[in-house]
Tab-separated table of C-alpha atoms in Angstrom:
chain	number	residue	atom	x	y	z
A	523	UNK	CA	2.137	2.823	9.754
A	524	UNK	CA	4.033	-0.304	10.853
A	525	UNK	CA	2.841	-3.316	12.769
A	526	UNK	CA	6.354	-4.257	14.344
A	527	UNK	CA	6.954	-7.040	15.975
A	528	UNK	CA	9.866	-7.799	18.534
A	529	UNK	CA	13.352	-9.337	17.904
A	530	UNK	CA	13.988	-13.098	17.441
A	531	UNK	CA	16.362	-14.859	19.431
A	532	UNK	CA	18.895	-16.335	16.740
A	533	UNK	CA	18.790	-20.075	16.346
A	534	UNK	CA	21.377	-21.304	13.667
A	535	UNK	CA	20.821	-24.920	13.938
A	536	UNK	CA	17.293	-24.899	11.864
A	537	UNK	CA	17.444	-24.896	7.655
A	538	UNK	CA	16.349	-20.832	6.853
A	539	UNK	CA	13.602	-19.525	4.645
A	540	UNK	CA	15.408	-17.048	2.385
A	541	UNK	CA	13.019	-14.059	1.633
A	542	UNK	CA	14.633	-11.972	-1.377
A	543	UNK	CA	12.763	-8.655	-1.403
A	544	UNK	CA	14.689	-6.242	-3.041
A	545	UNK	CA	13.049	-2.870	-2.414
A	546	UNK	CA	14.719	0.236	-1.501
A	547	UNK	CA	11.389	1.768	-0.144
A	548	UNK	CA	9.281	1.303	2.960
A	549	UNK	CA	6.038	-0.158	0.659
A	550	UNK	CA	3.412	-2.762	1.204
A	551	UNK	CA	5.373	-5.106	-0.639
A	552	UNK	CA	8.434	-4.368	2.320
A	553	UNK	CA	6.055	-4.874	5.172
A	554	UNK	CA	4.428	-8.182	3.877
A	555	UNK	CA	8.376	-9.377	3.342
A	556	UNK	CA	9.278	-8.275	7.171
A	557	UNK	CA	6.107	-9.210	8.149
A	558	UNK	CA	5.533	-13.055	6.854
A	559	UNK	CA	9.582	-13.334	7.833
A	560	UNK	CA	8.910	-12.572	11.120
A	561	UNK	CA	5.565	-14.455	11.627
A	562	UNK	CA	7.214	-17.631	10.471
A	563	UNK	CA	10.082	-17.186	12.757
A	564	UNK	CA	7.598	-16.497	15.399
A	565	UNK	CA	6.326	-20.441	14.893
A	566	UNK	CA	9.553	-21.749	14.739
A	567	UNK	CA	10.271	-21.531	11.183
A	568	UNK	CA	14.264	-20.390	11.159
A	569	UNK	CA	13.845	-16.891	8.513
A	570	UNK	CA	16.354	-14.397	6.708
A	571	UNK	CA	15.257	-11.558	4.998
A	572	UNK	CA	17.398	-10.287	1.614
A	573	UNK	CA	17.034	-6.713	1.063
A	574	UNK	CA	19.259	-3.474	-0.010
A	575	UNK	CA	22.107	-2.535	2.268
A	576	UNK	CA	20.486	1.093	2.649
A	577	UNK	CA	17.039	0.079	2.356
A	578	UNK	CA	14.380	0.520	5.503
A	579	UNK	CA	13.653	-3.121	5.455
A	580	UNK	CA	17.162	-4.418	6.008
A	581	UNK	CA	17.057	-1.775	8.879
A	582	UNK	CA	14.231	-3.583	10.357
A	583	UNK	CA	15.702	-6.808	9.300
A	584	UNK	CA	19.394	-5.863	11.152
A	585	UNK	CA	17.479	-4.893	14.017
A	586	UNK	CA	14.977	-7.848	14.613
A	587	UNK	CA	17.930	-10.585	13.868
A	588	UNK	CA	16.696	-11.423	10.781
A	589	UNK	CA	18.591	-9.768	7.894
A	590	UNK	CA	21.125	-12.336	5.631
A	591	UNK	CA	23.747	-9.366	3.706
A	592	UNK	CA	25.499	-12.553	2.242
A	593	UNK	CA	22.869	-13.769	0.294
A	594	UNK	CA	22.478	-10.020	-1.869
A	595	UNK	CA	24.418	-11.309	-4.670
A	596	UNK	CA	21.461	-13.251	-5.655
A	597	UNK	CA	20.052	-10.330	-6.845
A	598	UNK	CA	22.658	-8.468	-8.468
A	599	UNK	CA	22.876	-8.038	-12.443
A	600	UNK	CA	27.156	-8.277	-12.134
A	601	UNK	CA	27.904	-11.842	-12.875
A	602	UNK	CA	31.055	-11.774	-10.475
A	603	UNK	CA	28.585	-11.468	-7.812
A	604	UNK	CA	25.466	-13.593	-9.163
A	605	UNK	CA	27.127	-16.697	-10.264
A	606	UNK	CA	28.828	-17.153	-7.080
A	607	UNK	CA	25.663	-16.622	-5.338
A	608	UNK	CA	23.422	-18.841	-7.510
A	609	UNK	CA	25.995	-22.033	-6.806
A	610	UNK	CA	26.259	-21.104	-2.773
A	611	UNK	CA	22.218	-21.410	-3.159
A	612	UNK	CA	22.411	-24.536	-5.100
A	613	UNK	CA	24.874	-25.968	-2.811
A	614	UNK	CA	23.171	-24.652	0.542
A	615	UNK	CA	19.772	-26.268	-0.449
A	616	UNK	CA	21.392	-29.518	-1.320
A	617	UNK	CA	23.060	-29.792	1.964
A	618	UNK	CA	19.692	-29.088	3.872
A	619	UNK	CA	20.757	-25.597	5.092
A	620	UNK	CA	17.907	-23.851	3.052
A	621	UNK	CA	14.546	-24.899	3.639
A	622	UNK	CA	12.603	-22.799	0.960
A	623	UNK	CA	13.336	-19.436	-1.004
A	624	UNK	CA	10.875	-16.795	-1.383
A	625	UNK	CA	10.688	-14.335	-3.738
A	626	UNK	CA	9.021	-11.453	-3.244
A	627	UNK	CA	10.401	-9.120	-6.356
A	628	UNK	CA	11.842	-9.702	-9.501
A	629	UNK	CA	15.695	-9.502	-8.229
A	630	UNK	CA	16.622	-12.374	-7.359
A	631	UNK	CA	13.311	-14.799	-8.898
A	632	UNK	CA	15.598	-16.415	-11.929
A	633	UNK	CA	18.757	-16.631	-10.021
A	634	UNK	CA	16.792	-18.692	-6.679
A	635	UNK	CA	15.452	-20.589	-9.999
A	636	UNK	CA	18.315	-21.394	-11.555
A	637	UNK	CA	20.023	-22.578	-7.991
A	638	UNK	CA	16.983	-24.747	-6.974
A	639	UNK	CA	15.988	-26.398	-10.618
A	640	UNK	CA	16.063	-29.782	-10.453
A	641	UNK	CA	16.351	-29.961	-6.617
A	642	UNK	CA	13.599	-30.775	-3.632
A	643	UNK	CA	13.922	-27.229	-2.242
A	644	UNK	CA	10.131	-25.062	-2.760
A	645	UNK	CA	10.774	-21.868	-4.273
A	646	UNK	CA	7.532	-19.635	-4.079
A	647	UNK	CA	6.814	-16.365	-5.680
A	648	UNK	CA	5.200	-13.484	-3.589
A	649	UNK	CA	3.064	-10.789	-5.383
A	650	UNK	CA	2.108	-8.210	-3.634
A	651	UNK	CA	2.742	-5.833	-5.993
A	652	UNK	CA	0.350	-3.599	-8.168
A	653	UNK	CA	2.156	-4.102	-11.313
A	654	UNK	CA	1.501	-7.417	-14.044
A	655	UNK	CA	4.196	-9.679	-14.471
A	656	UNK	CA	5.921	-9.184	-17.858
A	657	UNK	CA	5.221	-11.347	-20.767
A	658	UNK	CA	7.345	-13.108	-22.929
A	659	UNK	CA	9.515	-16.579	-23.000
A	660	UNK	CA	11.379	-15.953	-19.803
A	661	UNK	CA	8.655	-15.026	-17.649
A	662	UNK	CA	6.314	-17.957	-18.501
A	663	UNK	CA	9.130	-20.479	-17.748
A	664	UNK	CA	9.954	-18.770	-14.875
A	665	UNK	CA	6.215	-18.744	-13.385
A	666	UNK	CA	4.878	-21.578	-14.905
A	667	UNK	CA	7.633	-24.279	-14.511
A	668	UNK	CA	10.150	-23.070	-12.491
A	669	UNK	CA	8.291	-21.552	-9.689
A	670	UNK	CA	6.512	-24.284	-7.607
A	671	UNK	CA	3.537	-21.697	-6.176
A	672	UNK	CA	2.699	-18.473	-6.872
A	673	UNK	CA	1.700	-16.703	-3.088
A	674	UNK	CA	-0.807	-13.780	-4.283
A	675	UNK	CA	-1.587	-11.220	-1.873
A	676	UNK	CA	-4.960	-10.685	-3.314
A	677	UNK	CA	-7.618	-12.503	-5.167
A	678	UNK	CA	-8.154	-9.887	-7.926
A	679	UNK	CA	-4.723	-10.380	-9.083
A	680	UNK	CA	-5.845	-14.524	-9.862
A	681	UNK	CA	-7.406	-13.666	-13.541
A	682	UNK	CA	-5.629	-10.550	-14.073
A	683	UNK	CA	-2.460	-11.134	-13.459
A	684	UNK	CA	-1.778	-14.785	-14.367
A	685	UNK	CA	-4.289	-16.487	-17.269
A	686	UNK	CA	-2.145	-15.133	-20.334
A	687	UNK	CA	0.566	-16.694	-18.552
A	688	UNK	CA	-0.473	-20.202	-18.834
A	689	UNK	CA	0.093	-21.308	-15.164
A	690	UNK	CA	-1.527	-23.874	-13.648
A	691	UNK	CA	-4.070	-22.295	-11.620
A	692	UNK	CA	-3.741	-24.693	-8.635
A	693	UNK	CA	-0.494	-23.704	-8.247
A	694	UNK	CA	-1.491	-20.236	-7.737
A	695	UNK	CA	-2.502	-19.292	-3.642
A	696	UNK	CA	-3.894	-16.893	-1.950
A	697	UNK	CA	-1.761	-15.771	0.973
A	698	UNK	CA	-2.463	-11.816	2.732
A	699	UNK	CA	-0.314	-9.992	4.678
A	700	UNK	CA	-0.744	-10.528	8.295
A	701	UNK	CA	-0.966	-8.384	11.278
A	702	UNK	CA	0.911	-8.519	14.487
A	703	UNK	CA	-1.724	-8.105	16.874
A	704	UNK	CA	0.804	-7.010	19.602
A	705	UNK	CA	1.891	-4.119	17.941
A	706	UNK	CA	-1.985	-2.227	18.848
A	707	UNK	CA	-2.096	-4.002	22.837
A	708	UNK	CA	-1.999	-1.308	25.288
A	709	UNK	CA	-3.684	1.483	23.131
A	710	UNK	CA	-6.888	2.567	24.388
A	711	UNK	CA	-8.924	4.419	22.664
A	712	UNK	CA	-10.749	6.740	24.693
A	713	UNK	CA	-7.439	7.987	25.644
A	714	UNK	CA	-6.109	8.597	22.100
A	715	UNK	CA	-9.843	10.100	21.215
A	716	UNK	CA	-8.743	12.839	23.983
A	717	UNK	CA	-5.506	13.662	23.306
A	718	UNK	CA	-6.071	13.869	19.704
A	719	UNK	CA	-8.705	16.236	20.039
A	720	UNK	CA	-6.392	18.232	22.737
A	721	UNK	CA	-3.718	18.123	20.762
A	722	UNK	CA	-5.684	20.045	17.650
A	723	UNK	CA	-7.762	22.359	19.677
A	724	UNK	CA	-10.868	20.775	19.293
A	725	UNK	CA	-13.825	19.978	20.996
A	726	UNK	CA	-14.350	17.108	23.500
A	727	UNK	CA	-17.834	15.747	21.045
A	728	UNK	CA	-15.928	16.376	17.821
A	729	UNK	CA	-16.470	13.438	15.675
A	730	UNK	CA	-13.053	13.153	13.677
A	731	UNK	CA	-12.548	12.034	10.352
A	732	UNK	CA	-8.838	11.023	9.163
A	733	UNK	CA	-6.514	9.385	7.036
A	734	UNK	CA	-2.851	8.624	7.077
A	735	UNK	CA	-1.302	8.312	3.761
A	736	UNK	CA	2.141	9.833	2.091
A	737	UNK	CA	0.783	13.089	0.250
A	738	UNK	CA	0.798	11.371	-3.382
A	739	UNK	CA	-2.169	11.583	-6.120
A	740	UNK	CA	-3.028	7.497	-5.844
A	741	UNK	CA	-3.677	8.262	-2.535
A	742	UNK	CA	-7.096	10.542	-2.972
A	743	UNK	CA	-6.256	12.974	-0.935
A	744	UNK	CA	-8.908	15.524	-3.087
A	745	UNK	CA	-11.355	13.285	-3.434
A	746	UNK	CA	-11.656	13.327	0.440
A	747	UNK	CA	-11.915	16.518	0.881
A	748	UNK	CA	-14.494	17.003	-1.761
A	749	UNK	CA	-16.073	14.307	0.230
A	750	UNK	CA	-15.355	16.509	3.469
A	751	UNK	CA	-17.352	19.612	2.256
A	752	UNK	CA	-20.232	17.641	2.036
A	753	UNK	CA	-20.395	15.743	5.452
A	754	UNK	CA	-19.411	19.157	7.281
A	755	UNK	CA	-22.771	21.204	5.646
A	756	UNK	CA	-24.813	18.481	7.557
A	757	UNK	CA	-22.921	17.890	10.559
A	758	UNK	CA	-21.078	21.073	12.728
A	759	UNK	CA	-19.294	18.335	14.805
A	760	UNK	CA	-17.233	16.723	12.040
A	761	UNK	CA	-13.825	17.490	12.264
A	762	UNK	CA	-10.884	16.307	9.136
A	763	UNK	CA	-7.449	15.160	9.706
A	764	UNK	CA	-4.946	13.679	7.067
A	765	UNK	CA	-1.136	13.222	7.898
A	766	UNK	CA	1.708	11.715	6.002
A	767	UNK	CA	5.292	12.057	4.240
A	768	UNK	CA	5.432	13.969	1.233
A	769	UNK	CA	4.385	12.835	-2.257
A	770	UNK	CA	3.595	14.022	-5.682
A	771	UNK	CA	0.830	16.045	-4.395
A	772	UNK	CA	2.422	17.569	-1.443
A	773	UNK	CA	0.977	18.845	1.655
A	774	UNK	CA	1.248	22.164	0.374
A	775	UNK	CA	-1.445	21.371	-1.837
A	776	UNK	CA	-3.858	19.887	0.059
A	777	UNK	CA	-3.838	22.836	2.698
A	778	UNK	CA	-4.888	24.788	-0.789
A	779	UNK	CA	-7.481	22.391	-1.827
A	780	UNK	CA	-9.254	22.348	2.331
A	781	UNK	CA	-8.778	26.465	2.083
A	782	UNK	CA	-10.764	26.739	-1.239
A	783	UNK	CA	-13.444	23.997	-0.324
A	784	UNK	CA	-13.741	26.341	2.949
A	785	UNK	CA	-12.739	23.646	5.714
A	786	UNK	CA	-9.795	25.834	7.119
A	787	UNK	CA	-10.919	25.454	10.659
A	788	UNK	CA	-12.201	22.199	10.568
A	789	UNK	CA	-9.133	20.495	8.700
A	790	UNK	CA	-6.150	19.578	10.054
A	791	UNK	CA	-3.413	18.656	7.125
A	792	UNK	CA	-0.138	17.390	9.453
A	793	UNK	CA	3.003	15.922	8.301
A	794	UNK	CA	3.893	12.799	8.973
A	795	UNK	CA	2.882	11.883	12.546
A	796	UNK	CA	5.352	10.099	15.140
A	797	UNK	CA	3.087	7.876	16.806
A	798	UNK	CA	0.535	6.691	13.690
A	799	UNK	CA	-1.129	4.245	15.587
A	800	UNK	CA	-1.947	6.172	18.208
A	801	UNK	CA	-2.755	8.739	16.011
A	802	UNK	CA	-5.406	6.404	14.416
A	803	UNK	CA	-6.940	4.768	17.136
A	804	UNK	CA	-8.398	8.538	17.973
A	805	UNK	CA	-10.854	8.483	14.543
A	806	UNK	CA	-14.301	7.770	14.485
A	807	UNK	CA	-14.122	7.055	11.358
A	808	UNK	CA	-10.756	6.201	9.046
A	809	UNK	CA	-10.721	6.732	5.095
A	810	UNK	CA	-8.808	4.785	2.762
A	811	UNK	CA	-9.363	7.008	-0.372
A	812	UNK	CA	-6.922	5.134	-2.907
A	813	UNK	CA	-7.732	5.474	-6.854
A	814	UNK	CA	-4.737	2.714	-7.168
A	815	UNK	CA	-1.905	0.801	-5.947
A	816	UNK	CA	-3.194	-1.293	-3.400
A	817	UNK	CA	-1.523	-4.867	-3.914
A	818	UNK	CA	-1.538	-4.995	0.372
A	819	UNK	CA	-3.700	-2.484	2.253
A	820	UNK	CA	-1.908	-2.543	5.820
A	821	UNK	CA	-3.580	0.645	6.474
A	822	UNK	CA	-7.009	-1.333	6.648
A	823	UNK	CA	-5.022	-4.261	8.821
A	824	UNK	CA	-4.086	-1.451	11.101
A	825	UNK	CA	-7.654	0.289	11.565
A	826	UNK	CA	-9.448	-2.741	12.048
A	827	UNK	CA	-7.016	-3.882	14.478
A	828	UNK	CA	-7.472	-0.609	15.929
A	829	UNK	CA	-11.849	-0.956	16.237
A	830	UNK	CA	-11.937	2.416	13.738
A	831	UNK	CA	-15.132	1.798	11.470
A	832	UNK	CA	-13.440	2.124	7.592
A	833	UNK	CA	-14.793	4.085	4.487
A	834	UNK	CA	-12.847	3.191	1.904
A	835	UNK	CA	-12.480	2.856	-2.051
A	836	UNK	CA	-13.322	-0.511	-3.713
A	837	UNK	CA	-9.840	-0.630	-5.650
A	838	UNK	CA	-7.967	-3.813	-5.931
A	839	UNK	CA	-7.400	-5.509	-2.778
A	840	UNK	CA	-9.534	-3.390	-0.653
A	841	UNK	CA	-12.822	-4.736	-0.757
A	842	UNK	CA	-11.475	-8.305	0.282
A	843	UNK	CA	-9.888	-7.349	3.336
A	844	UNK	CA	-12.545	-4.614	4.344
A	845	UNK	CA	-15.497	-6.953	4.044
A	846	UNK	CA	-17.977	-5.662	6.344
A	847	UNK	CA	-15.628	-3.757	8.540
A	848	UNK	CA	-16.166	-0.265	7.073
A	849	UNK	CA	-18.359	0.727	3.622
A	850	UNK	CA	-17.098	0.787	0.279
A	851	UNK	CA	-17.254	3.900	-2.353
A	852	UNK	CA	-16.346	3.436	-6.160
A	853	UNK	CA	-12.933	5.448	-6.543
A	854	UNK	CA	-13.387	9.308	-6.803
A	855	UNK	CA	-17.170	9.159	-6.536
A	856	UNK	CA	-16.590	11.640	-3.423
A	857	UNK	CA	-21.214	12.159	-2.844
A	858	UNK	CA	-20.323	8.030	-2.039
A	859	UNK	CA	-17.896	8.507	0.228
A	860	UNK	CA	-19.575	11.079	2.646
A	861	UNK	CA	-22.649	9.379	2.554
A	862	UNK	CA	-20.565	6.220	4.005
A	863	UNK	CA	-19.045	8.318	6.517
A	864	UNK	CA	-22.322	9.522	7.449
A	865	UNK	CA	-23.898	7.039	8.066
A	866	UNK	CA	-20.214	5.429	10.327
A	867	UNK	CA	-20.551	8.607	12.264
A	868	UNK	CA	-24.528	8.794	12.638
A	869	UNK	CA	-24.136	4.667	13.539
A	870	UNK	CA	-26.732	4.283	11.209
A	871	UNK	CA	-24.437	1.550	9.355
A	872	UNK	CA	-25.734	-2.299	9.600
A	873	UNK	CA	-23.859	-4.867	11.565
A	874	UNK	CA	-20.988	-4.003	13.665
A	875	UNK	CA	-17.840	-3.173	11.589
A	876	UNK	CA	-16.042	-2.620	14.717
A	877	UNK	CA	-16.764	-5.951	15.664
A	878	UNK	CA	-16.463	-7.321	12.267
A	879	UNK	CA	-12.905	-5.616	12.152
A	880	UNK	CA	-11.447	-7.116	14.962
A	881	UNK	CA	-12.834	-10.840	13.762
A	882	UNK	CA	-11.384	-10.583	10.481
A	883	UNK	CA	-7.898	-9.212	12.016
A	884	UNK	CA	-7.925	-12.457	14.513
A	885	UNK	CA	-9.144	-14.723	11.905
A	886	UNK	CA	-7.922	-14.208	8.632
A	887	UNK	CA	-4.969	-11.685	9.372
A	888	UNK	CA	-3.114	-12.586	12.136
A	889	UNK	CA	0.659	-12.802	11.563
A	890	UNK	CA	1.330	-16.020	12.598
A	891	UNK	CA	-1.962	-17.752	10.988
A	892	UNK	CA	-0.707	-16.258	7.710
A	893	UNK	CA	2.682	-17.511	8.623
A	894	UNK	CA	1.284	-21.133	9.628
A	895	UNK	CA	-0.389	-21.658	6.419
A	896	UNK	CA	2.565	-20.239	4.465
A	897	UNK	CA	5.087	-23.165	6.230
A	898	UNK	CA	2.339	-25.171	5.366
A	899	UNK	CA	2.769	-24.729	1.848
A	900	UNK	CA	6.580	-24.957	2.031
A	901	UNK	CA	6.230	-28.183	3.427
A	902	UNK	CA	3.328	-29.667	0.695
A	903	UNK	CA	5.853	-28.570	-2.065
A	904	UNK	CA	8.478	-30.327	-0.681
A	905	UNK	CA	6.955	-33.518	0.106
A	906	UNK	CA	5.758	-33.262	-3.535
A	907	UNK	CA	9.151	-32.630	-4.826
């Protein structure tokens, strides 16, 4: 699912923020990129997003005004094309035409380095990806004195990822990805509750259960239906849904796994749905069923935006951005999971994770509060530099 917000209207006069975020994919790591681009620009913070020519991000980039195809040399590997790029940088930021560079993948992290040493302009690494940073000489200069701040997309990764690095830790910061608000106004949810449940045949009181995810193994797509069998012997109204582009797994294989567990007529296992959101805002209750990989949950953004209750695993960075807006399961303890989504569809849970939701989206997720505090730290660097 993606929180999309609308075009810019180009301003050339303001210095940019450079976003390098080479990734050929449509991932977390792509959507906190378009996402923290377009926030910023949204509070007046001139933004260009660098990403692969054939890549879904510099389609969204092209398409919202923000993509910058002459600044992709910084993240090539031919020198014909890199050194060229690193002294445009260097020169660029020395004239005042680039207020900051972030990184948000390796491509492109020593080149912005090696164009900004020395100089007053912030350069600011994003991680919001699962995997460590390498070891090793390189690395630790790059992180540790040629990086000004480190922008993590979750707390977990603050001990994990960084200590053996030997980086200051105040210059590592906590900064999500945000959620554009707009992108869920106009969606009611009665109305999606009833088409959905048109739309698959079933009844008008069935309580639905779902989860959108691409058809890989990370994504737990047999844990929740283990978890299934159990919540349909005690209730006859639950109903299952999953949807999503094809993975490792393959939809194939889940339709095998709901056949065997005997859930045939109470599962429905879609593709990939046209209109996720939607789609989503007609659960009772949404699953997030990961065993891994979750750097940037924008599924959870998008539910709690939505006001659907969560049950989800307590990997990574889910349990920070849940909070008290859904229940928590240890990953692949399936007896944990549909007891949570018992007690979400009994609403037998304590508190109000609806509620809850929707006050973490406004208060710690929105778009352009992520955004604020991220020009914020642009401008602390510089002043400091």
């Amino acid at each position: 699912m993606l929180a999309c917000l609308p075009p810019v209207e180009e301003n050339t006069n303001r210095p940019i923020l450079l976003h390098l975020a080479w990734v050929r994919w449509w991932s977390a790591l792509a959507y906190h990129a378009y996402t923290l681009a377009m926030g910023l620009e949204r509070i007046g913070r001139h933004s260009r997003i660098v990403a692969p020519a054939d890549s879904p991000l510099a389609a969204r980039a092209a398409s919202a005004g923000l993509a910058a195809p002459e600044w992709e040399g910084l993240a090539s590997s031919a020198p014909h094309r890199l050194l060229p790029a690193v002294r445009r940088l260097r020169d660029a930021a020395r004239s005042g035409r680039i207020a900051g560079v972030f990184v948000h993948t390796g491509a492109g992290h020593l080149a912005s380095a090696l164009a900004l040493s020395g100089g007053r302009v912030p350069l600011l690494r994003v991680r919001s990806d699962i995997r460590r940073p390498a070891g090793g000489p390189l690395q630790r200069w790059l992180y540790a004195s040629a990086t000004d701040r480190i922008l993590i997309s979750g707390e977990f990764m603050r001990s994990d990822y960084f200590d053996r690095l030997g980086i200051d830790p105040n210059r590592i910061l906590h900064l999500p990805a945000g959620f554009d608000r707009r992108s869920v106004a106009g969606i009611d949810r009665i109305d999606a509750r009833r088409r959905l449940r048109s739309s698959l045949g079933w009844p008008g009181e069935a309580r639905v259960v779902g989860m959108l995810a691409r058809y890989s193994t990370v994504k737990g797509h047999r844990d929740l239906v283990a978890a299934a069998r159990i919540v349909a012997r005690c209730d006859p109204r639950a109903r299952f849904l999953v949807a999503g582009p094809e993975g490792q797994v393959g939809r194939a294989r889940v339709e095998a796994w709901v056949r065997d567990a005997g859930l045939a007529d109470r599962f429905a296992v879609l593709e990939a749905v046209d209109a996720p959101l939607e789609t989503a805002a007609g659960f009772d209750v949404a699953v997030i069923a990961s065993t891994g990989s979750e750097a940037v949950c924008r599924s959870a953004l998008e539910y709690m935006a939505l006001g659907v209750p969560i049950v989800a695993s307590s990997i990574h960075v889910i349990p920070e951005t849940v909070g008290e807006a859904g229940r928590l399961f240890a990953p692949g303890d399936a007896r944990a999971a549909a007891e949570a989504i018992q007690e979400l569809l009994e609403g037998s849970a304590l508190g109000d994770p609806v509620a809850e939701g929707l006050r973490r989206i406004e208060t710690l997720y929105d778009a352009e509060r992520i955004a604020t505090r991220a020009a914020e730290i642009v401008e602390e660097v510089a002043r400091g530099k």
